[in-house]
Amino acid sequence: MCGIVGYVGDRKVAEVLTKGLSSLEYRGYDSSGVALLADGQTKVYKAEGKLQNLKDLLATKEDEIKTANVGIGHIRWATHGVPNETNAHPHTSNSGKLAIVHNGIIENFKELREELEKRGSIFKSQTDTEVIAHLIAQEYKKINNLQEAVRVATAQLEGAYALCIIHQDVPNTIIATRRNAPLLIGLGEGENFAASDVPAIIEYTKKAVYLDDNQLAVLTPNSVKIFDKDNNPVAVKPEMLPWEPIALSKMGYKHFMLKEINEQPDVMRNFLSGKLYSADEPIKLEEVKLDKAKLKDLNRIQVVACGTSLHAAMVGKYVIEELCEIPVDVEASSEYIYRKTVTDEHTLVIGVSQSGETADTLTAVKQSKARGSHILIITNRPDSAMAREADSLVPVNAGIEVSVAATKSYVAQLMAFYALAIHLAEIKESADKEYLKEIKNELLLLPQKIELLLTKTDKIQKCSRMYSSSKNFIFIARGINYATALEGALKLKEISYINATGYPAGELKHGPIAMLDETLPVLSIMMTGKVYEKILSNAQESKARNARMIALTDSTDEKLDDLFDFVLNVPHVHEMVSPIMAIVPLQLLAYYIAEFLGKDVDQPRNLAKSVTVE
Ligand code: G6P
């Protein structure tokens, strides 16, 4: 799981490649490399660690690479083989003339490697990718046609790949191909591009073609030709990319994460625009292709997702069950795909994914589609592989999210679940109209209330400093905010590496309470409503065990100051929409703790934003 980029043209190739890679760092960042054709030779440069190390290396090689007009680049998130210089891409053939970069996993690499070794390939790395380089090189030796060699070699691969390939005997050319991994071709004037994702090329062109599975593209400075798996030419049908380069700037914030947290009120307004203007009107969700008859025919909903998206789905379950009288199951996609699930044409399957590329969720969605379920996709990437599986596609329109820790996409996914639940309830007439009106009204007011919260972060910053030396952290909540406790803990773990766990508050006494002592902070999420008093009692249990007590609440009860060491107040909201309000201070808490500890906030260790491997 990684990012790849390719360029043919007159610009400074190394610069185009490293810039492209820096916008793909959300796909991995443990090592990187480029291969260039310069002075008739394939030249490879690789570096372990952050991309800056590769940039520093290339800065010392300017003379060697100044004539390059073709190149490919890679940024890695290690799957096979530790992150070091040898395992970094590009990988090369025995002669070093052919170089490739790869995103994906080759499942039959062991068998292929044994075969190739018998036939004379000498392997340098522990990666699955290197087999592709040798396989293409051996085919090329036989047929002396690079395009055909790539076609024949990739037909032998099992698994997922997006590839860019160059060869010093085939100047001015990149071959690009894919199966189950994203790859798009950017079309320029006298130059062309290939990349795993839009941000890598958007600075240079807004015209692009998304390659389909098993298609192969041949790029030269003045032409792009596309072929299907049987080598038949395919018409090149460019689309305009709707992206603005400005979205990739930090806009004066120290980190992308802080910028993205602050964008949340606008993201919410953006989501509601065109869908909800007044609480008196029904919500408009034309993207959902389910009518009354189809809804009647459904007997369950299954939601599949990973990470932060899974937490959004948990809130979604609560809201849909509350308003729509349909049972909802939520499951981590990685669990869903390896068991017998009761899924059929009477099941609505909802896939939730910021990137729309997460391999586990994509597989879960494909499996349920094959069983005849209606597929509804909630994603920030309407151009993604998952979106292409959708019968109903609900884009969340949060804009590019760069920080690995998801923030604004979570809030946008929550908005999508509220809109969906209200929409289904309005079709089914399954909820009281006044109740729905109340919730719609709250949704309309929320962006402003969150804006208010974001202008007053002093207390959150102070709290973050006070608790930043904690080794462990517990978040407790009940009801609709149980998912908020999990998401708050996940944010803290991801970026500060503090061992944080979320529990349903009522479960504390069944085990976790044994851990409590005067060193352990317990943060109680106490939004007013049905379970407020209950969670207050659970907080008392922690106080009685001398835990360090933090409250997050929209209550103005002054007595809370006696029970808690620290009270983080947020504006009052209706309990049903409180997960949107409650998550924001927790995102900020995680952010300020990580920042205070000097961690790499936007690119935490070992993680990647888009996980395209199972
Ligand atoms: C990775 C990211 C998480 C994200 C999860 C699911 O683990 O680091 O932030 O929540 O993938 O990603 P998706 O794109 O499917 O929402």
mmCIF file of C-alpha atoms in Angstrom, residues 228-445:
data_model
loop_
_atom_site.group_PDB
_atom_site.id
_atom_site.type_symbol
_atom_site.label_atom_id
_atom_site.label_comp_id
_atom_site.label_asym_id
_atom_site.label_seq_id
_atom_site.Cartn_x
_atom_site.Cartn_y
_atom_site.Cartn_z
ATOM 1 C CA ASP A 228 -7.592 -3.647 -22.704
ATOM 2 C CA LYS A 229 -6.265 -6.951 -21.364
ATOM 3 C CA ASP A 230 -6.360 -8.512 -24.833
ATOM 4 C CA ASN A 231 -4.399 -5.623 -26.312
ATOM 5 C CA ASN A 232 -7.374 -4.015 -28.104
ATOM 6 C CA PRO A 233 -7.128 -0.214 -28.196
ATOM 7 C CA VAL A 234 -9.589 1.590 -25.899
ATOM 8 C CA ALA A 235 -10.837 5.123 -26.590
ATOM 9 C CA VAL A 236 -9.221 7.727 -24.312
ATOM 10 C CA LYS A 237 -12.114 9.602 -22.699
ATOM 11 C CA PRO A 238 -10.720 12.350 -20.479
ATOM 12 C CA GLU A 239 -12.677 13.796 -17.539
ATOM 13 C CA MET A 240 -12.150 17.142 -15.865
ATOM 14 C CA LEU A 241 -10.894 16.863 -12.290
ATOM 15 C CA PRO A 242 -12.868 19.078 -9.941
ATOM 16 C CA TRP A 243 -9.948 19.680 -7.569
ATOM 17 C CA GLU A 244 -8.294 22.924 -6.534
ATOM 18 C CA PRO A 245 -4.580 22.897 -5.581
ATOM 19 C CA ILE A 246 -5.284 25.391 -2.771
ATOM 20 C CA ALA A 247 -6.976 22.611 -0.795
ATOM 21 C CA LEU A 248 -3.526 21.137 -0.217
ATOM 22 C CA SER A 249 -2.150 24.159 1.598
ATOM 23 C CA LYS A 250 -2.102 24.455 5.406
ATOM 24 C CA MET A 251 -3.540 27.959 5.052
ATOM 25 C CA GLY A 252 -1.432 29.299 7.921
ATOM 26 C CA TYR A 253 -2.218 26.509 10.394
ATOM 27 C CA LYS A 254 0.712 24.657 11.970
ATOM 28 C CA HIS A 255 -0.672 21.284 10.901
ATOM 29 C CA PHE A 256 -3.216 19.975 8.424
ATOM 30 C CA MET A 257 -5.041 18.313 11.322
ATOM 31 C CA LEU A 258 -5.704 21.655 13.021
ATOM 32 C CA LYS A 259 -6.784 23.199 9.725
ATOM 33 C CA GLU A 260 -9.135 20.299 9.072
ATOM 34 C CA ILE A 261 -10.645 20.459 12.582
ATOM 35 C CA ASN A 262 -11.330 24.146 12.003
ATOM 36 C CA GLU A 263 -12.946 23.480 8.636
ATOM 37 C CA GLN A 264 -15.659 21.344 10.224
ATOM 38 C CA PRO A 265 -18.429 23.972 10.495
ATOM 39 C CA ASP A 266 -18.042 24.716 6.772
ATOM 40 C CA VAL A 267 -17.946 21.027 5.931
ATOM 41 C CA MET A 268 -21.271 20.596 7.736
ATOM 42 C CA ARG A 269 -22.861 23.569 5.972
ATOM 43 C CA ASN A 270 -21.536 22.304 2.682
ATOM 44 C CA PHE A 271 -23.054 18.899 3.288
ATOM 45 C CA LEU A 272 -26.453 20.342 4.153
ATOM 46 C CA SER A 273 -26.544 22.748 1.238
ATOM 47 C CA GLY A 274 -29.093 21.644 -1.331
ATOM 48 C CA LYS A 275 -30.416 19.050 1.124
ATOM 49 C CA LEU A 276 -31.826 20.954 4.078
ATOM 50 C CA TYR A 277 -32.683 24.667 4.331
ATOM 51 C CA SER A 278 -35.546 24.594 6.803
ATOM 52 C CA ALA A 279 -36.653 22.163 9.496
ATOM 53 C CA ASP A 280 -40.175 22.415 8.071
ATOM 54 C CA GLU A 281 -39.160 20.845 4.764
ATOM 55 C CA PRO A 282 -38.373 17.169 4.141
ATOM 56 C CA ILE A 283 -34.672 16.512 3.691
ATOM 57 C CA LYS A 284 -33.634 16.074 0.044
ATOM 58 C CA LEU A 285 -31.374 13.115 -0.511
ATOM 59 C CA GLU A 286 -31.834 12.327 -4.161
ATOM 60 C CA GLU A 287 -28.648 10.262 -4.149
ATOM 61 C CA VAL A 288 -30.512 7.536 -2.229
ATOM 62 C CA LYS A 289 -32.337 5.335 -4.698
ATOM 63 C CA LEU A 290 -34.670 3.608 -2.248
ATOM 64 C CA ASP A 291 -38.412 4.174 -2.515
ATOM 65 C CA LYS A 292 -41.188 3.211 -0.131
ATOM 66 C CA ALA A 293 -41.711 -0.213 -1.710
ATOM 67 C CA LYS A 294 -38.005 -1.066 -1.605
ATOM 68 C CA LEU A 295 -37.766 0.085 2.001
ATOM 69 C CA LYS A 296 -40.696 -2.146 2.924
ATOM 70 C CA ASP A 297 -38.842 -5.019 1.328
ATOM 71 C CA LEU A 298 -35.751 -4.487 3.514
ATOM 72 C CA ASN A 299 -35.482 -6.435 6.713
ATOM 73 C CA ARG A 300 -32.075 -5.308 7.894
ATOM 74 C CA ILE A 301 -29.188 -2.943 7.319
ATOM 75 C CA GLN A 302 -25.540 -3.942 7.587
ATOM 76 C CA VAL A 303 -22.885 -1.252 7.799
ATOM 77 C CA VAL A 304 -19.272 -2.102 6.997
ATOM 78 C CA ALA A 305 -16.352 0.215 7.662
ATOM 79 C CA CYS A 306 -12.902 0.505 9.264
ATOM 80 C CA GLY A 307 -11.239 2.832 11.771
ATOM 81 C CA THR A 308 -12.868 6.215 12.182
ATOM 82 C CA SER A 309 -15.500 5.388 9.565
ATOM 83 C CA LEU A 310 -16.528 2.435 11.745
ATOM 84 C CA HIS A 311 -17.194 4.830 14.614
ATOM 85 C CA ALA A 312 -19.337 7.027 12.357
ATOM 86 C CA ALA A 313 -21.253 3.874 11.433
ATOM 87 C CA MET A 314 -21.891 3.117 15.126
ATOM 88 C CA VAL A 315 -23.535 6.512 15.549
ATOM 89 C CA GLY A 316 -25.422 5.826 12.309
ATOM 90 C CA LYS A 317 -26.835 2.580 13.739
ATOM 91 C CA TYR A 318 -28.146 4.420 16.760
ATOM 92 C CA VAL A 319 -29.835 7.141 14.689
ATOM 93 C CA ILE A 320 -31.327 4.810 12.062
ATOM 94 C CA GLU A 321 -32.727 2.434 14.680
ATOM 95 C CA GLU A 322 -34.125 5.370 16.629
ATOM 96 C CA LEU A 323 -35.889 6.887 13.626
ATOM 97 C CA CYS A 324 -36.492 4.144 11.066
ATOM 98 C CA GLU A 325 -37.437 0.937 12.868
ATOM 99 C CA ILE A 326 -35.007 -1.170 10.849
ATOM 100 C CA PRO A 327 -32.430 -3.324 12.659
ATOM 101 C CA VAL A 328 -28.876 -2.235 11.903
ATOM 102 C CA ASP A 329 -25.659 -4.216 12.388
ATOM 103 C CA VAL A 330 -22.299 -2.530 12.260
ATOM 104 C CA GLU A 331 -19.170 -4.583 11.641
ATOM 105 C CA ALA A 332 -15.498 -3.993 10.958
ATOM 106 C CA SER A 333 -15.112 -4.877 7.283
ATOM 107 C CA SER A 334 -12.089 -7.079 8.027
ATOM 108 C CA GLU A 335 -14.311 -9.310 10.209
ATOM 109 C CA TYR A 336 -17.311 -9.236 7.889
ATOM 110 C CA ILE A 337 -15.481 -10.637 4.893
ATOM 111 C CA TYR A 338 -14.290 -13.889 6.422
ATOM 112 C CA ARG A 339 -17.498 -15.273 7.903
ATOM 113 C CA LYS A 340 -20.912 -16.373 6.772
ATOM 114 C CA THR A 341 -23.090 -13.273 7.005
ATOM 115 C CA VAL A 342 -26.831 -13.334 6.473
ATOM 116 C CA THR A 343 -26.884 -10.916 3.564
ATOM 117 C CA ASP A 344 -29.330 -11.008 0.655
ATOM 118 C CA GLU A 345 -31.577 -8.876 -1.548
ATOM 119 C CA HIS A 346 -33.561 -7.846 1.547
ATOM 120 C CA THR A 347 -30.443 -6.340 3.128
ATOM 121 C CA LEU A 348 -29.298 -2.776 2.609
ATOM 122 C CA VAL A 349 -25.503 -2.746 2.867
ATOM 123 C CA ILE A 350 -23.869 0.581 3.670
ATOM 124 C CA GLY A 351 -20.133 0.946 3.051
ATOM 125 C CA VAL A 352 -18.529 3.912 4.797
ATOM 126 C CA SER A 353 -15.088 5.071 3.786
ATOM 127 C CA GLN A 354 -13.316 8.410 3.639
ATOM 128 C CA SER A 355 -11.021 7.249 0.858
ATOM 129 C CA GLY A 356 -13.363 4.826 -0.882
ATOM 130 C CA GLU A 357 -10.279 2.636 -1.408
ATOM 131 C CA THR A 358 -9.928 0.723 1.892
ATOM 132 C CA ALA A 359 -9.397 -2.854 0.752
ATOM 133 C CA ASP A 360 -11.371 -4.607 3.519
ATOM 134 C CA THR A 361 -14.427 -2.404 3.029
ATOM 135 C CA LEU A 362 -14.204 -2.657 -0.749
ATOM 136 C CA THR A 363 -14.171 -6.469 -0.512
ATOM 137 C CA ALA A 364 -17.097 -6.461 1.935
ATOM 138 C CA VAL A 365 -19.096 -4.264 -0.420
ATOM 139 C CA LYS A 366 -18.305 -6.437 -3.456
ATOM 140 C CA GLN A 367 -19.291 -9.591 -1.549
ATOM 141 C CA SER A 368 -22.655 -8.149 -0.533
ATOM 142 C CA LYS A 369 -23.291 -6.830 -4.014
ATOM 143 C CA ALA A 370 -22.817 -10.346 -5.352
ATOM 144 C CA ARG A 371 -25.525 -11.485 -2.906
ATOM 145 C CA GLY A 372 -28.017 -9.041 -4.382
ATOM 146 C CA SER A 373 -28.030 -6.367 -1.667
ATOM 147 C CA HIS A 374 -28.627 -2.708 -2.463
ATOM 148 C CA ILE A 375 -25.262 -1.000 -1.929
ATOM 149 C CA LEU A 376 -25.179 2.479 -0.424
ATOM 150 C CA ILE A 377 -21.772 4.124 -0.201
ATOM 151 C CA ILE A 378 -20.943 7.056 2.065
ATOM 152 C CA THR A 379 -17.558 8.423 0.975
ATOM 153 C CA ASN A 380 -15.446 11.515 0.599
ATOM 154 C CA ARG A 381 -14.259 10.244 -2.784
ATOM 155 C CA PRO A 382 -17.110 9.906 -5.288
ATOM 156 C CA ASP A 383 -14.450 8.984 -7.863
ATOM 157 C CA SER A 384 -13.192 5.978 -5.885
ATOM 158 C CA ALA A 385 -13.386 2.228 -6.507
ATOM 159 C CA MET A 386 -16.001 1.842 -3.770
ATOM 160 C CA ALA A 387 -18.162 4.584 -5.252
ATOM 161 C CA ARG A 388 -18.217 2.651 -8.501
ATOM 162 C CA GLU A 389 -19.920 -0.283 -6.709
ATOM 163 C CA ALA A 390 -22.735 1.920 -5.383
ATOM 164 C CA ASP A 391 -26.422 1.666 -6.207
ATOM 165 C CA SER A 392 -26.837 4.783 -4.058
ATOM 166 C CA LEU A 393 -23.857 7.091 -3.673
ATOM 167 C CA VAL A 394 -23.786 9.691 -0.901
ATOM 168 C CA PRO A 395 -20.674 11.875 -1.251
ATOM 169 C CA VAL A 396 -19.831 13.707 1.981
ATOM 170 C CA ASN A 397 -17.980 16.569 0.259
ATOM 171 C CA ALA A 398 -15.492 17.236 3.062
ATOM 172 C CA GLY A 399 -12.723 18.237 0.635
ATOM 173 C CA ILE A 400 -9.241 16.710 0.611
ATOM 174 C CA GLU A 401 -8.256 15.455 4.060
ATOM 175 C CA VAL A 402 -4.477 15.384 4.331
ATOM 176 C CA SER A 403 -3.866 14.620 7.988
ATOM 177 C CA VAL A 404 -3.719 10.873 8.557
ATOM 178 C CA ALA A 405 -5.970 11.172 11.620
ATOM 179 C CA ALA A 406 -9.474 11.678 10.211
ATOM 180 C CA THR A 407 -11.424 14.624 11.603
ATOM 181 C CA LYS A 408 -13.549 16.563 9.132
ATOM 182 C CA SER A 409 -14.404 13.435 7.153
ATOM 183 C CA TYR A 410 -15.779 11.890 10.380
ATOM 184 C CA VAL A 411 -18.059 14.831 11.016
ATOM 185 C CA ALA A 412 -19.148 14.768 7.370
ATOM 186 C CA GLN A 413 -19.912 11.030 7.615
ATOM 187 C CA LEU A 414 -21.986 11.692 10.728
ATOM 188 C CA MET A 415 -23.927 14.353 8.807
ATOM 189 C CA ALA A 416 -24.547 11.808 6.053
ATOM 190 C CA PHE A 417 -25.952 9.294 8.557
ATOM 191 C CA TYR A 418 -28.282 11.892 10.085
ATOM 192 C CA ALA A 419 -29.486 12.932 6.643
ATOM 193 C CA LEU A 420 -29.952 9.309 5.603
ATOM 194 C CA ALA A 421 -31.856 8.344 8.770
ATOM 195 C CA ILE A 422 -34.157 11.367 8.510
ATOM 196 C CA HIS A 423 -34.708 10.723 4.801
ATOM 197 C CA LEU A 424 -35.609 7.058 5.359
ATOM 198 C CA ALA A 425 -37.839 7.978 8.301
ATOM 199 C CA GLU A 426 -39.633 10.549 6.145
ATOM 200 C CA ILE A 427 -40.260 7.998 3.406
ATOM 201 C CA LYS A 428 -41.328 5.286 5.861
ATOM 202 C CA GLU A 429 -43.205 7.710 8.097
ATOM 203 C CA SER A 430 -41.633 5.845 10.971
ATOM 204 C CA ALA A 431 -40.909 8.774 13.291
ATOM 205 C CA ASP A 432 -42.880 11.556 14.881
ATOM 206 C CA LYS A 433 -42.823 14.606 12.595
ATOM 207 C CA GLU A 434 -42.166 17.056 15.438
ATOM 208 C CA TYR A 435 -39.254 14.946 16.639
ATOM 209 C CA LEU A 436 -37.741 14.928 13.140
ATOM 210 C CA LYS A 437 -38.238 18.673 12.925
ATOM 211 C CA GLU A 438 -36.375 19.139 16.211
ATOM 212 C CA ILE A 439 -33.416 17.117 14.950
ATOM 213 C CA LYS A 440 -33.339 18.930 11.598
ATOM 214 C CA ASN A 441 -33.381 22.228 13.405
ATOM 215 C CA GLU A 442 -30.464 21.137 15.568
ATOM 216 C CA LEU A 443 -28.485 20.068 12.503
ATOM 217 C CA LEU A 444 -28.994 23.498 10.976
ATOM 218 C CA LEU A 445 -27.791 25.219 14.174
#
